[in-house]
Amino acid sequence: MAYEEYRRWIILGFPNVEQGPVLDLVAGSIAGGTAVVSTYPLDLVRTKLAYQVKGAVNVSLRESKPSEQVYKGILDCVKTIYRQNGLKGLYRGMAPSLYGIFPYSGLKFYFYEKMKTHVPEEHRKDIIPKLACGSVAGLLGQTITYPLDVVRRQMQVQAFSSSNLVKGKGTFGSLVMIAKHQGWKQLFSGLSINYLKVVPSVAIGFTVYDSMKDWLNVPSREQAAVVVPVLSEDGSNAAPVHSS
């Protein structure tokens, strides 16, 4: 929804903008940033609760008492973080998420729409081409931006860890420190496993989205048009420009 709305607003605000994959890149990037800002506190809570479960397993194996903060659930985690660090605490580590989601979301839409232009017109509505375009879009976008996701996770859980590797470091400073102390391969640790989740997820998401538009008889971009009034030199309305 955000992607389509931002795309429409850009066309209305800049009637002369070239419509194509670059427009999809910009609209997708802004939409991704909006999604992160709206949902980041829940992502932070998920990461902390997952780390807590992992820590509890390690503690039980060592048969020693845990020293980390223990949360009773989602609401308790949100309240504790807010009480200890305020609203800022709920958005801790969001910077690398934004740095990552802007290119990831933008590239995802860019590659998907770009690849669709190479699909023959008679196969545009077929499921297999949509899945293929979505899979490649998710794979390329995830590969390019994965190191920033690694930094995000480390910044989110650094309060639990005794390591000072990324404490007090900025996003790009953390990238350098991780590569220096743990090796550049650490920046892509878990990427292959992530492919198993992200690639089919993106492929299915794009396919279902396009298929639902066809099922609901939503006009395609080639069929739909946004009427943008153009003023002539004397200030009167000239012929409108139709923008898909």
Coordinates of N, CA and C in Angstrom, one line a residue:
M1 N 0.8 -1.2 0.0 CA 0.0 0.0 0.0 C 0.9 1.3 0.0
A2 N 1.9 1.3 0.9 CA 2.7 2.5 1.0 C 3.5 2.7 -0.3
Y3 N 4.0 1.6 -0.9 CA 4.7 1.7 -2.2 C 3.9 2.3 -3.3
E4 N 2.6 1.8 -3.4 CA 1.8 2.3 -4.5 C 1.4 3.8 -4.2
E5 N 1.2 4.1 -3.0 CA 0.8 5.5 -2.6 C 2.0 6.5 -2.9
Y6 N 3.2 6.1 -2.4 CA 4.3 6.9 -2.7 C 4.6 7.1 -4.1
R7 N 4.4 6.0 -4.9 CA 4.7 6.1 -6.3 C 3.7 7.0 -7.0
R8 N 2.4 7.0 -6.5 CA 1.4 7.9 -7.1 C 1.7 9.3 -6.7
W9 N 2.1 9.6 -5.5 CA 2.4 10.9 -5.0 C 3.6 11.5 -5.8
I10 N 4.6 10.7 -6.0 CA 5.8 11.2 -6.8 C 5.4 11.6 -8.2
I11 N 4.5 10.8 -8.8 CA 4.1 11.1 -10.2 C 3.2 12.4 -10.2
L12 N 2.3 12.5 -9.2 CA 1.5 13.7 -9.1 C 2.4 15.0 -8.8
G13 N 3.4 14.8 -8.0 CA 4.2 15.9 -7.6 C 5.3 16.3 -8.6
F14 N 5.7 15.3 -9.4 CA 6.7 15.5 -10.4 C 6.2 14.9 -11.7
P15 N 5.3 15.6 -12.4 CA 4.7 15.0 -13.7 C 5.7 14.6 -14.7
N16 N 6.8 15.3 -14.7 CA 7.8 15.0 -15.8 C 8.8 13.9 -15.4
V17 N 8.6 13.3 -14.2 CA 9.5 12.3 -13.8 C 9.4 11.1 -14.8
E18 N 10.5 10.5 -15.1 CA 10.5 9.3 -15.9 C 10.0 8.1 -15.2
Q19 N 9.0 7.5 -15.7 CA 8.3 6.3 -15.0 C 9.0 5.0 -15.5
G20 N 9.5 4.3 -14.5 CA 10.2 3.1 -14.8 C 10.8 2.5 -13.6
P21 N 11.8 1.6 -13.7 CA 12.4 1.0 -12.5 C 13.0 2.0 -11.5
V22 N 13.5 3.1 -12.0 CA 14.1 4.1 -11.0 C 13.0 4.6 -10.1
L23 N 11.9 4.9 -10.7 CA 10.7 5.4 -9.8 C 10.3 4.3 -8.8
D24 N 10.4 3.0 -9.3 CA 10.1 1.9 -8.3 C 11.1 1.9 -7.2
L25 N 12.3 2.1 -7.6 CA 13.4 2.1 -6.6 C 13.2 3.2 -5.5
V26 N 12.8 4.4 -5.9 CA 12.6 5.5 -5.0 C 11.4 5.2 -4.1
A27 N 10.3 4.8 -4.8 CA 9.0 4.6 -4.0 C 9.2 3.4 -3.1
G28 N 9.9 2.4 -3.5 CA 10.1 1.2 -2.7 C 11.0 1.5 -1.5
S29 N 12.0 2.3 -1.7 CA 12.9 2.7 -0.6 C 12.1 3.5 0.5
I30 N 11.3 4.4 0.1 CA 10.6 5.2 1.1 C 9.5 4.4 1.8
A31 N 8.9 3.5 1.0 CA 7.9 2.6 1.6 C 8.5 1.7 2.7
G32 N 9.7 1.2 2.3 CA 10.4 0.3 3.3 C 10.8 1.0 4.5
G33 N 11.2 2.3 4.4 CA 11.6 3.1 5.6 C 10.4 3.3 6.4
T34 N 9.2 3.6 5.8 CA 8.0 3.8 6.6 C 7.6 2.6 7.4
A35 N 7.8 1.4 6.7 CA 7.4 0.1 7.4 C 8.3 -0.1 8.6
V36 N 9.6 0.2 8.5 CA 10.6 0.0 9.6 C 10.2 0.9 10.8
V37 N 10.0 2.2 10.5 CA 9.7 3.1 11.6 C 8.4 2.7 12.3
S38 N 7.4 2.2 11.5 CA 6.1 1.8 12.1 C 6.2 0.5 13.0
T39 N 7.1 -0.4 12.6 CA 7.1 -1.7 13.3 C 8.4 -2.0 14.0
Y40 N 9.3 -1.1 14.1 CA 10.6 -1.4 14.6 C 10.6 -1.9 16.1
P41 N 9.8 -1.2 17.0 CA 9.7 -1.7 18.4 C 9.4 -3.1 18.5
L42 N 8.5 -3.6 17.7 CA 8.1 -5.1 17.7 C 9.3 -5.9 17.3
D43 N 10.1 -5.5 16.3 CA 11.2 -6.2 15.9 C 12.3 -6.3 16.9
L44 N 12.4 -5.2 17.7 CA 13.4 -5.1 18.8 C 13.0 -6.1 19.9
V45 N 11.7 -6.1 20.2 CA 11.2 -7.0 21.2 C 11.4 -8.5 20.8
R46 N 11.1 -8.8 19.6 CA 11.3 -10.1 19.1 C 12.8 -10.6 19.2
T47 N 13.7 -9.7 18.9 CA 15.1 -10.0 18.9 C 15.6 -10.2 20.4
K48 N 15.1 -9.4 21.3 CA 15.5 -9.5 22.7 C 14.9 -10.8 23.3
L49 N 13.7 -11.1 23.0 CA 13.1 -12.3 23.5 C 13.8 -13.6 23.0
A50 N 14.1 -13.5 21.7 CA 14.8 -14.7 21.1 C 16.2 -14.8 21.7
Y51 N 16.9 -13.7 22.0 CA 18.2 -13.8 22.6 C 18.1 -14.3 24.1
Q52 N 17.0 -13.9 24.7 CA 16.7 -14.4 26.1 C 16.6 -15.9 26.1
V53 N 15.8 -16.4 25.2 CA 15.6 -17.9 25.1 C 16.9 -18.6 24.9
K54 N 17.7 -18.1 24.0 CA 19.0 -18.6 23.7 C 19.9 -18.6 24.9
G55 N 19.9 -17.5 25.7 CA 20.7 -17.4 26.9 C 20.2 -18.3 27.9
A56 N 18.9 -18.5 28.0 CA 18.4 -19.5 29.0 C 18.8 -20.9 28.8
V57 N 18.9 -21.3 27.5 CA 19.4 -22.6 27.1 C 20.9 -22.8 27.5
N58 N 21.7 -21.7 27.2 CA 23.1 -21.8 27.6 C 23.3 -21.9 29.1
V59 N 22.5 -21.1 29.8 CA 22.6 -21.1 31.3 C 22.2 -22.5 31.9
S60 N 21.2 -23.1 31.3 CA 20.8 -24.4 31.8 C 21.9 -25.5 31.6
L61 N 22.6 -25.3 30.4 CA 23.7 -26.2 30.1 C 24.8 -26.0 31.1
R62 N 25.1 -24.8 31.5 CA 26.2 -24.5 32.4 C 25.8 -24.7 33.8
E63 N 24.5 -24.8 34.1 CA 23.9 -25.0 35.4 C 24.4 -23.8 36.4
S64 N 24.3 -22.6 35.8 CA 24.6 -21.5 36.6 C 23.4 -20.5 36.5
K65 N 23.4 -19.5 37.3 CA 22.3 -18.5 37.4 C 22.5 -17.5 36.3
P66 N 21.4 -17.1 35.6 CA 21.5 -16.1 34.6 C 21.7 -14.7 35.2
S67 N 22.4 -13.9 34.6 CA 22.6 -12.5 35.0 C 21.9 -11.5 34.2
E68 N 21.3 -11.9 33.0 CA 20.7 -11.0 32.1 C 19.2 -10.7 32.6
Q69 N 18.7 -9.6 32.0 CA 17.4 -9.2 32.2 C 16.4 -10.3 31.7
V70 N 15.4 -10.6 32.5 CA 14.4 -11.6 32.1 C 13.1 -10.9 31.9
Y71 N 12.5 -11.1 30.7 CA 11.2 -10.6 30.4 C 10.2 -11.7 30.5
K72 N 9.0 -11.3 30.9 CA 7.9 -12.2 31.1 C 7.0 -12.4 29.8
G73 N 7.2 -11.5 28.9 CA 6.4 -11.5 27.7 C 6.6 -10.3 26.8
I74 N 5.8 -10.1 25.8 CA 6.0 -9.0 24.9 C 5.7 -7.7 25.6
L75 N 4.6 -7.6 26.3 CA 4.2 -6.3 26.9 C 5.2 -6.0 28.0
D76 N 5.6 -7.0 28.8 CA 6.6 -6.7 29.8 C 7.9 -6.2 29.3
C77 N 8.3 -6.8 28.1 CA 9.5 -6.4 27.5 C 9.4 -4.9 27.0
V78 N 8.3 -4.5 26.4 CA 8.1 -3.2 26.0 C 8.1 -2.2 27.1
K79 N 7.4 -2.5 28.2 CA 7.3 -1.7 29.4 C 8.7 -1.5 30.0
T80 N 9.5 -2.6 30.1 CA 10.8 -2.5 30.8 C 11.7 -1.7 30.0
I81 N 11.7 -1.9 28.6 CA 12.6 -1.1 27.8 C 12.3 0.4 27.9
Y82 N 11.0 0.7 27.9 CA 10.5 2.1 27.9 C 10.8 2.7 29.3
R83 N 10.7 1.9 30.4 CA 11.0 2.4 31.7 C 12.5 2.7 31.9
Q84 N 13.3 1.9 31.3 CA 14.7 2.0 31.5 C 15.4 3.0 30.6
N85 N 14.9 3.1 29.3 CA 15.6 3.9 28.3 C 14.6 4.9 27.6
G86 N 13.3 4.9 28.0 CA 12.4 5.8 27.3 C 12.1 5.4 25.9
L87 N 11.4 6.2 25.1 CA 11.1 5.9 23.8 C 12.3 5.6 22.9
K88 N 13.4 6.3 23.2 CA 14.6 6.1 22.4 C 15.1 4.6 22.5
G89 N 14.8 4.0 23.7 CA 15.2 2.6 23.8 C 14.5 1.7 22.9
L90 N 13.2 2.0 22.6 CA 12.4 1.1 21.7 C 12.9 1.2 20.2
Y91 N 13.7 2.2 19.9 CA 14.2 2.4 18.6 C 15.8 2.2 18.5
R92 N 16.3 1.6 19.5 CA 17.7 1.4 19.6 C 18.1 0.4 18.4
G93 N 19.1 0.8 17.7 CA 19.6 0.0 16.5 C 18.8 0.2 15.3
M94 N 17.9 1.2 15.3 CA 17.1 1.4 14.1 C 17.9 2.0 12.9
A95 N 18.9 2.7 13.2 CA 19.7 3.3 12.1 C 20.2 2.3 11.1
P96 N 20.9 1.2 11.5 CA 21.3 0.2 10.5 C 20.1 -0.4 9.8
S97 N 19.0 -0.5 10.5 CA 17.8 -1.1 9.9 C 17.3 -0.2 8.7
L98 N 17.3 1.1 9.0 CA 16.9 2.1 7.9 C 18.0 2.1 6.8
Y99 N 19.3 2.1 7.2 CA 20.3 2.0 6.1 C 20.2 0.8 5.3
G100 N 19.7 -0.3 5.9 CA 19.6 -1.6 5.2 C 18.3 -1.6 4.4
I101 N 17.2 -1.2 5.0 CA 15.9 -1.3 4.3 C 15.7 -0.4 3.2
F102 N 16.3 0.8 3.2 CA 16.2 1.7 2.1 C 16.7 1.1 0.8
P103 N 17.9 0.6 0.8 CA 18.4 -0.1 -0.5 C 17.7 -1.4 -0.7
Y104 N 17.4 -2.2 0.4 CA 16.8 -3.5 0.2 C 15.5 -3.4 -0.4
S105 N 14.6 -2.6 0.2 CA 13.2 -2.5 -0.3 C 13.2 -1.9 -1.7
G106 N 14.0 -0.8 -1.8 CA 14.1 -0.2 -3.2 C 14.6 -1.1 -4.2
L107 N 15.7 -1.8 -3.9 CA 16.3 -2.8 -4.9 C 15.3 -3.9 -5.2
K108 N 14.6 -4.4 -4.2 CA 13.6 -5.5 -4.3 C 12.6 -5.1 -5.4
F109 N 12.0 -3.9 -5.2 CA 11.0 -3.4 -6.2 C 11.6 -3.2 -7.5
Y110 N 12.8 -2.6 -7.5 CA 13.5 -2.3 -8.8 C 13.7 -3.5 -9.6
F111 N 14.3 -4.5 -9.0 CA 14.7 -5.7 -9.7 C 13.4 -6.5 -10.2
Y112 N 12.4 -6.5 -9.3 CA 11.1 -7.1 -9.7 C 10.5 -6.5 -10.9
E113 N 10.3 -5.2 -10.8 CA 9.6 -4.5 -11.9 C 10.5 -4.5 -13.2
K114 N 11.8 -4.4 -13.0 CA 12.7 -4.4 -14.2 C 12.7 -5.8 -14.9
M115 N 12.7 -6.9 -14.1 CA 12.6 -8.2 -14.7 C 11.3 -8.5 -15.3
K116 N 10.2 -7.9 -14.8 CA 8.9 -8.1 -15.4 C 8.8 -7.5 -16.8
T117 N 9.6 -6.5 -17.1 CA 9.6 -5.9 -18.4 C 10.2 -6.8 -19.4
H118 N 10.9 -7.8 -19.0 CA 11.6 -8.7 -20.0 C 10.7 -10.0 -20.2
V119 N 9.6 -10.1 -19.4 CA 8.7 -11.2 -19.6 C 7.7 -10.9 -20.8
P120 N 7.6 -11.8 -21.7 CA 6.7 -11.6 -22.8 C 5.3 -11.3 -22.3
E121 N 4.6 -10.4 -23.0 CA 3.3 -9.9 -22.6 C 2.3 -11.0 -22.4
E122 N 2.3 -12.0 -23.2 CA 1.4 -13.1 -23.0 C 1.6 -14.0 -21.8
H123 N 2.8 -13.8 -21.1 CA 3.1 -14.6 -19.9 C 3.1 -13.7 -18.7
R124 N 2.8 -12.4 -18.8 CA 2.9 -11.5 -17.7 C 2.0 -11.9 -16.5
K125 N 0.9 -12.6 -16.7 CA 0.0 -13.0 -15.7 C 0.2 -14.4 -15.2
D126 N 1.2 -15.1 -15.7 CA 1.5 -16.4 -15.3 C 2.1 -16.5 -13.9
I127 N 1.9 -17.5 -13.2 CA 2.5 -17.6 -11.8 C 4.0 -17.8 -11.8
I128 N 4.5 -18.7 -12.7 CA 5.9 -19.0 -12.7 C 6.8 -17.8 -13.0
P129 N 6.5 -17.0 -14.0 CA 7.4 -15.8 -14.2 C 7.4 -14.9 -13.0
K130 N 6.2 -14.7 -12.4 CA 6.1 -13.8 -11.2 C 7.0 -14.4 -10.1
L131 N 6.9 -15.7 -9.8 CA 7.7 -16.3 -8.8 C 9.2 -16.2 -9.1
A132 N 9.6 -16.4 -10.3 CA 11.0 -16.3 -10.7 C 11.5 -14.8 -10.5
C133 N 10.7 -13.9 -11.0 CA 11.1 -12.5 -10.8 C 11.2 -12.1 -9.3
G134 N 10.3 -12.5 -8.5 CA 10.3 -12.2 -7.1 C 11.5 -12.9 -6.4
S135 N 11.8 -14.1 -6.8 CA 12.9 -14.9 -6.2 C 14.2 -14.2 -6.4
V136 N 14.5 -13.8 -7.7 CA 15.7 -13.1 -8.0 C 15.8 -11.7 -7.3
A137 N 14.7 -11.0 -7.3 CA 14.6 -9.7 -6.6 C 15.0 -9.9 -5.1
G138 N 14.4 -10.8 -4.5 CA 14.7 -11.0 -3.1 C 16.1 -11.5 -2.8
L139 N 16.6 -12.4 -3.7 CA 18.0 -12.8 -3.5 C 19.0 -11.7 -3.7
L140 N 18.9 -10.9 -4.7 CA 19.8 -9.8 -4.9 C 19.7 -8.8 -3.9
G141 N 18.5 -8.4 -3.5 CA 18.3 -7.3 -2.5 C 18.9 -7.8 -1.1
Q142 N 18.6 -9.0 -0.8 CA 19.1 -9.5 0.5 C 20.6 -9.6 0.6
T143 N 21.2 -10.1 -0.5 CA 22.7 -10.3 -0.6 C 23.4 -8.9 -0.4
I144 N 22.9 -7.9 -1.1 CA 23.6 -6.6 -1.1 C 23.5 -5.9 0.3
T145 N 22.4 -6.1 1.0 CA 22.2 -5.4 2.2 C 22.3 -6.2 3.5
Y146 N 22.7 -7.5 3.4 CA 22.8 -8.4 4.6 C 23.7 -7.9 5.6
P147 N 24.9 -7.4 5.3 CA 25.9 -6.9 6.4 C 25.2 -5.9 7.3
L148 N 24.4 -5.0 6.8 CA 23.7 -4.1 7.7 C 22.7 -4.8 8.6
D149 N 22.1 -5.9 8.2 CA 21.2 -6.6 9.1 C 22.0 -7.3 10.2
V150 N 23.2 -7.7 9.9 CA 24.1 -8.3 11.0 C 24.4 -7.2 12.0
V151 N 24.8 -6.0 11.6 CA 25.1 -4.9 12.5 C 23.8 -4.6 13.4
R152 N 22.7 -4.6 12.7 CA 21.4 -4.3 13.4 C 21.2 -5.3 14.6
R153 N 21.4 -6.5 14.3 CA 21.1 -7.5 15.4 C 22.1 -7.4 16.5
Q154 N 23.4 -7.1 16.2 CA 24.4 -7.0 17.2 C 24.1 -5.8 18.1
M155 N 23.6 -4.7 17.5 CA 23.3 -3.5 18.2 C 22.1 -3.7 19.1
Q156 N 21.2 -4.5 18.6 CA 19.9 -4.7 19.4 C 20.2 -5.5 20.7
V157 N 21.2 -6.5 20.6 CA 21.4 -7.4 21.8 C 22.7 -7.0 22.5
Q158 N 23.3 -5.9 22.2 CA 24.6 -5.6 22.8 C 24.4 -5.4 24.3
A159 N 23.2 -5.0 24.8 CA 23.0 -4.7 26.2 C 23.1 -6.0 27.0
F160 N 22.8 -7.2 26.3 CA 22.9 -8.4 27.0 C 24.3 -9.0 27.0
S161 N 25.2 -8.5 26.1 CA 26.5 -9.1 26.0 C 27.5 -8.4 26.7
S162 N 28.6 -9.1 27.2 CA 29.7 -8.4 27.8 C 30.7 -7.9 26.8
S163 N 30.5 -8.2 25.6 CA 31.4 -7.7 24.5 C 31.1 -6.2 24.2
N164 N 32.2 -5.5 24.0 CA 32.1 -4.1 23.7 C 32.4 -3.8 22.3
L165 N 32.3 -4.9 21.4 CA 32.7 -4.8 20.0 C 32.0 -3.7 19.3
V166 N 30.6 -3.5 19.5 CA 29.9 -2.5 18.8 C 29.3 -1.4 19.7
K167 N 29.6 -1.5 21.0 CA 29.1 -0.5 21.9 C 29.7 0.9 21.6
G168 N 28.9 1.9 21.5 CA 29.3 3.2 21.2 C 29.8 3.5 19.8
K169 N 29.6 2.5 18.9 CA 30.0 2.6 17.5 C 28.8 3.0 16.7
G170 N 29.0 3.7 15.6 CA 28.0 4.0 14.7 C 27.8 2.8 13.8
T171 N 26.9 2.9 12.9 CA 26.6 1.8 12.0 C 27.8 1.4 11.1
F172 N 28.4 2.3 10.5 CA 29.5 2.0 9.6 C 30.8 1.7 10.4
G173 N 30.9 2.3 11.6 CA 32.0 2.0 12.5 C 31.9 0.5 13.0
S174 N 30.7 0.1 13.2 CA 30.4 -1.3 13.6 C 30.8 -2.2 12.5
L175 N 30.4 -1.9 11.3 CA 30.8 -2.7 10.2 C 32.3 -2.9 10.1
V176 N 33.0 -1.9 10.3 CA 34.5 -1.9 10.2 C 35.0 -2.8 11.4
M177 N 34.5 -2.6 12.6 CA 35.0 -3.3 13.7 C 34.7 -4.8 13.6
I178 N 33.5 -5.2 13.1 CA 33.2 -6.6 12.9 C 34.1 -7.2 11.9
A179 N 34.3 -6.5 10.8 CA 35.2 -7.1 9.8 C 36.6 -7.2 10.3
K180 N 37.1 -6.3 11.1 CA 38.4 -6.3 11.6 C 38.7 -7.3 12.6
H181 N 37.7 -7.5 13.6 CA 37.9 -8.5 14.7 C 37.4 -9.9 14.4
Q182 N 36.4 -10.0 13.6 CA 35.8 -11.3 13.3 C 35.9 -11.7 11.9
G183 N 36.4 -10.8 11.0 CA 36.6 -11.2 9.6 C 35.4 -10.8 8.8
W184 N 35.6 -10.5 7.5 CA 34.5 -10.0 6.7 C 33.5 -11.1 6.4
K185 N 33.8 -12.4 6.6 CA 32.8 -13.4 6.4 C 31.7 -13.4 7.5
Q186 N 32.1 -12.8 8.6 CA 31.1 -12.7 9.7 C 29.9 -11.8 9.3
L187 N 30.2 -10.8 8.4 CA 29.2 -9.9 7.9 C 28.1 -10.6 7.0
F188 N 28.5 -11.8 6.6 CA 27.5 -12.6 5.8 C 27.2 -13.9 6.5
S189 N 27.4 -14.0 7.8 CA 27.1 -15.2 8.6 C 25.6 -15.4 8.6
G190 N 25.2 -16.6 8.2 CA 23.8 -16.9 8.2 C 23.0 -16.5 7.0
L191 N 23.8 -16.0 6.0 CA 23.1 -15.5 4.8 C 22.4 -16.7 4.0
S192 N 23.1 -17.8 3.9 CA 22.5 -18.9 3.2 C 21.2 -19.4 3.8
I193 N 21.2 -19.5 5.1 CA 20.0 -19.8 5.8 C 18.9 -18.8 5.6
N194 N 19.3 -17.5 5.6 CA 18.3 -16.5 5.4 C 17.7 -16.5 4.0
Y195 N 18.4 -17.0 3.0 CA 17.9 -17.2 1.7 C 16.6 -18.1 1.7
L196 N 16.7 -19.1 2.6 CA 15.6 -20.1 2.6 C 14.3 -19.4 3.1
K197 N 14.4 -18.3 3.9 CA 13.3 -17.6 4.3 C 12.9 -16.4 3.4
V198 N 13.9 -15.6 3.1 CA 13.6 -14.4 2.3 C 13.2 -14.6 0.9
V199 N 14.0 -15.4 0.2 CA 13.7 -15.6 -1.2 C 12.3 -16.1 -1.5
P200 N 11.9 -17.2 -0.9 CA 10.5 -17.6 -1.2 C 9.4 -16.6 -0.6
S201 N 9.8 -16.0 0.5 CA 8.9 -15.0 1.1 C 8.6 -13.9 0.1
V202 N 9.7 -13.3 -0.5 CA 9.5 -12.2 -1.4 C 8.8 -12.7 -2.7
A203 N 9.2 -13.8 -3.2 CA 8.6 -14.4 -4.4 C 7.1 -14.6 -4.2
I204 N 6.7 -15.2 -3.1 CA 5.3 -15.4 -2.8 C 4.6 -14.1 -2.6
G205 N 5.2 -13.2 -1.9 CA 4.6 -11.9 -1.6 C 4.2 -11.1 -2.9
F206 N 5.2 -11.0 -3.8 CA 5.0 -10.3 -5.0 C 3.9 -11.0 -5.9
T207 N 4.0 -12.4 -5.9 CA 3.1 -13.1 -6.8 C 1.7 -13.0 -6.3
V208 N 1.5 -13.1 -5.0 CA 0.1 -13.0 -4.4 C -0.4 -11.6 -4.6
Y209 N 0.5 -10.6 -4.4 CA 0.0 -9.2 -4.6 C -0.4 -9.0 -6.0
D210 N 0.4 -9.4 -7.0 CA 0.0 -9.2 -8.4 C -1.3 -10.0 -8.8
S211 N -1.3 -11.2 -8.3 CA -2.5 -12.1 -8.6 C -3.7 -11.6 -8.0
M212 N -3.7 -11.0 -6.8 CA -4.9 -10.4 -6.1 C -5.3 -9.2 -6.9
K213 N -4.4 -8.4 -7.5 CA -4.8 -7.3 -8.3 C -5.6 -7.7 -9.5
D214 N -5.1 -8.8 -10.1 CA -5.7 -9.4 -11.3 C -7.1 -9.9 -10.9
W215 N -7.2 -10.6 -9.8 CA -8.4 -11.2 -9.3 C -9.5 -10.2 -9.0
L216 N -9.0 -9.0 -8.4 CA -9.9 -7.9 -8.1 C -10.2 -7.0 -9.2
N217 N -9.6 -7.3 -10.4 CA -9.8 -6.5 -11.6 C -9.2 -5.1 -11.4
V218 N -8.1 -5.0 -10.7 CA -7.5 -3.7 -10.5 C -6.7 -3.4 -11.8
P219 N -7.0 -2.2 -12.4 CA -6.3 -1.9 -13.7 C -4.8 -2.0 -13.6
S220 N -4.1 -2.5 -14.6 CA -2.6 -2.5 -14.6 C -2.1 -1.1 -14.8
R221 N -0.9 -0.9 -14.7 CA -0.3 0.4 -14.9 C -0.4 0.9 -16.3
E222 N -0.4 -0.1 -17.2 CA -0.6 0.3 -18.6 C -2.0 0.7 -18.9
Q223 N -3.0 0.2 -18.1 CA -4.4 0.6 -18.4 C -4.8 1.8 -17.6
A224 N -4.3 1.9 -16.3 CA -4.7 3.0 -15.4 C -4.0 4.2 -15.8
A225 N -4.5 5.3 -15.4 CA -3.9 6.6 -15.7 C -4.2 7.6 -14.6
V226 N -3.2 8.4 -14.2 CA -3.4 9.5 -13.2 C -3.4 10.8 -14.0
V227 N -4.5 11.5 -14.0 CA -4.6 12.7 -14.8 C -3.9 13.9 -14.0
V228 N -2.9 14.4 -14.7 CA -2.1 15.5 -14.1 C -2.4 16.7 -14.9
P229 N -3.0 17.8 -14.4 CA -3.3 19.0 -15.2 C -2.0 19.7 -15.4
V230 N -1.9 20.2 -16.7 CA -0.8 21.0 -17.1 C -1.2 22.4 -17.5
L231 N -0.6 23.4 -16.9 CA -0.9 24.8 -17.2 C -0.2 25.2 -18.4
S232 N -0.9 25.9 -19.3 CA -0.3 26.5 -20.5 C 0.4 27.8 -20.1
E233 N 1.0 28.4 -21.0 CA 1.8 29.6 -20.8 C 0.9 30.8 -20.3
D234 N -0.3 30.8 -20.7 CA -1.2 31.9 -20.3 C -1.9 31.6 -19.0
G235 N -1.6 30.4 -18.4 CA -2.2 30.1 -17.1 C -3.4 29.3 -17.1
S236 N -3.9 29.0 -18.3 CA -5.1 28.2 -18.5 C -4.8 26.7 -18.5
N237 N -5.8 25.9 -18.2 CA -5.5 24.5 -18.3 C -5.3 24.0 -19.7
A238 N -4.2 23.3 -19.9 CA -4.0 22.7 -21.2 C -4.4 21.2 -21.1
A239 N -4.2 20.5 -22.2 CA -4.6 19.1 -22.2 C -3.9 18.3 -21.1
P240 N -4.6 17.5 -20.3 CA -4.0 16.8 -19.2 C -3.0 15.8 -19.7
V241 N -2.0 15.5 -18.8 CA -1.1 14.4 -19.1 C -1.4 13.2 -18.3
H242 N -1.5 12.1 -18.9 CA -1.9 10.8 -18.3 C -0.6 10.1 -17.8
S243 N -0.6 9.8 -16.5 CA 0.6 9.1 -16.0 C 0.1 7.9 -15.3
S244 N 0.7 6.8 -15.7 CA 0.4 5.5 -15.1 C 1.1 5.2 -13.8

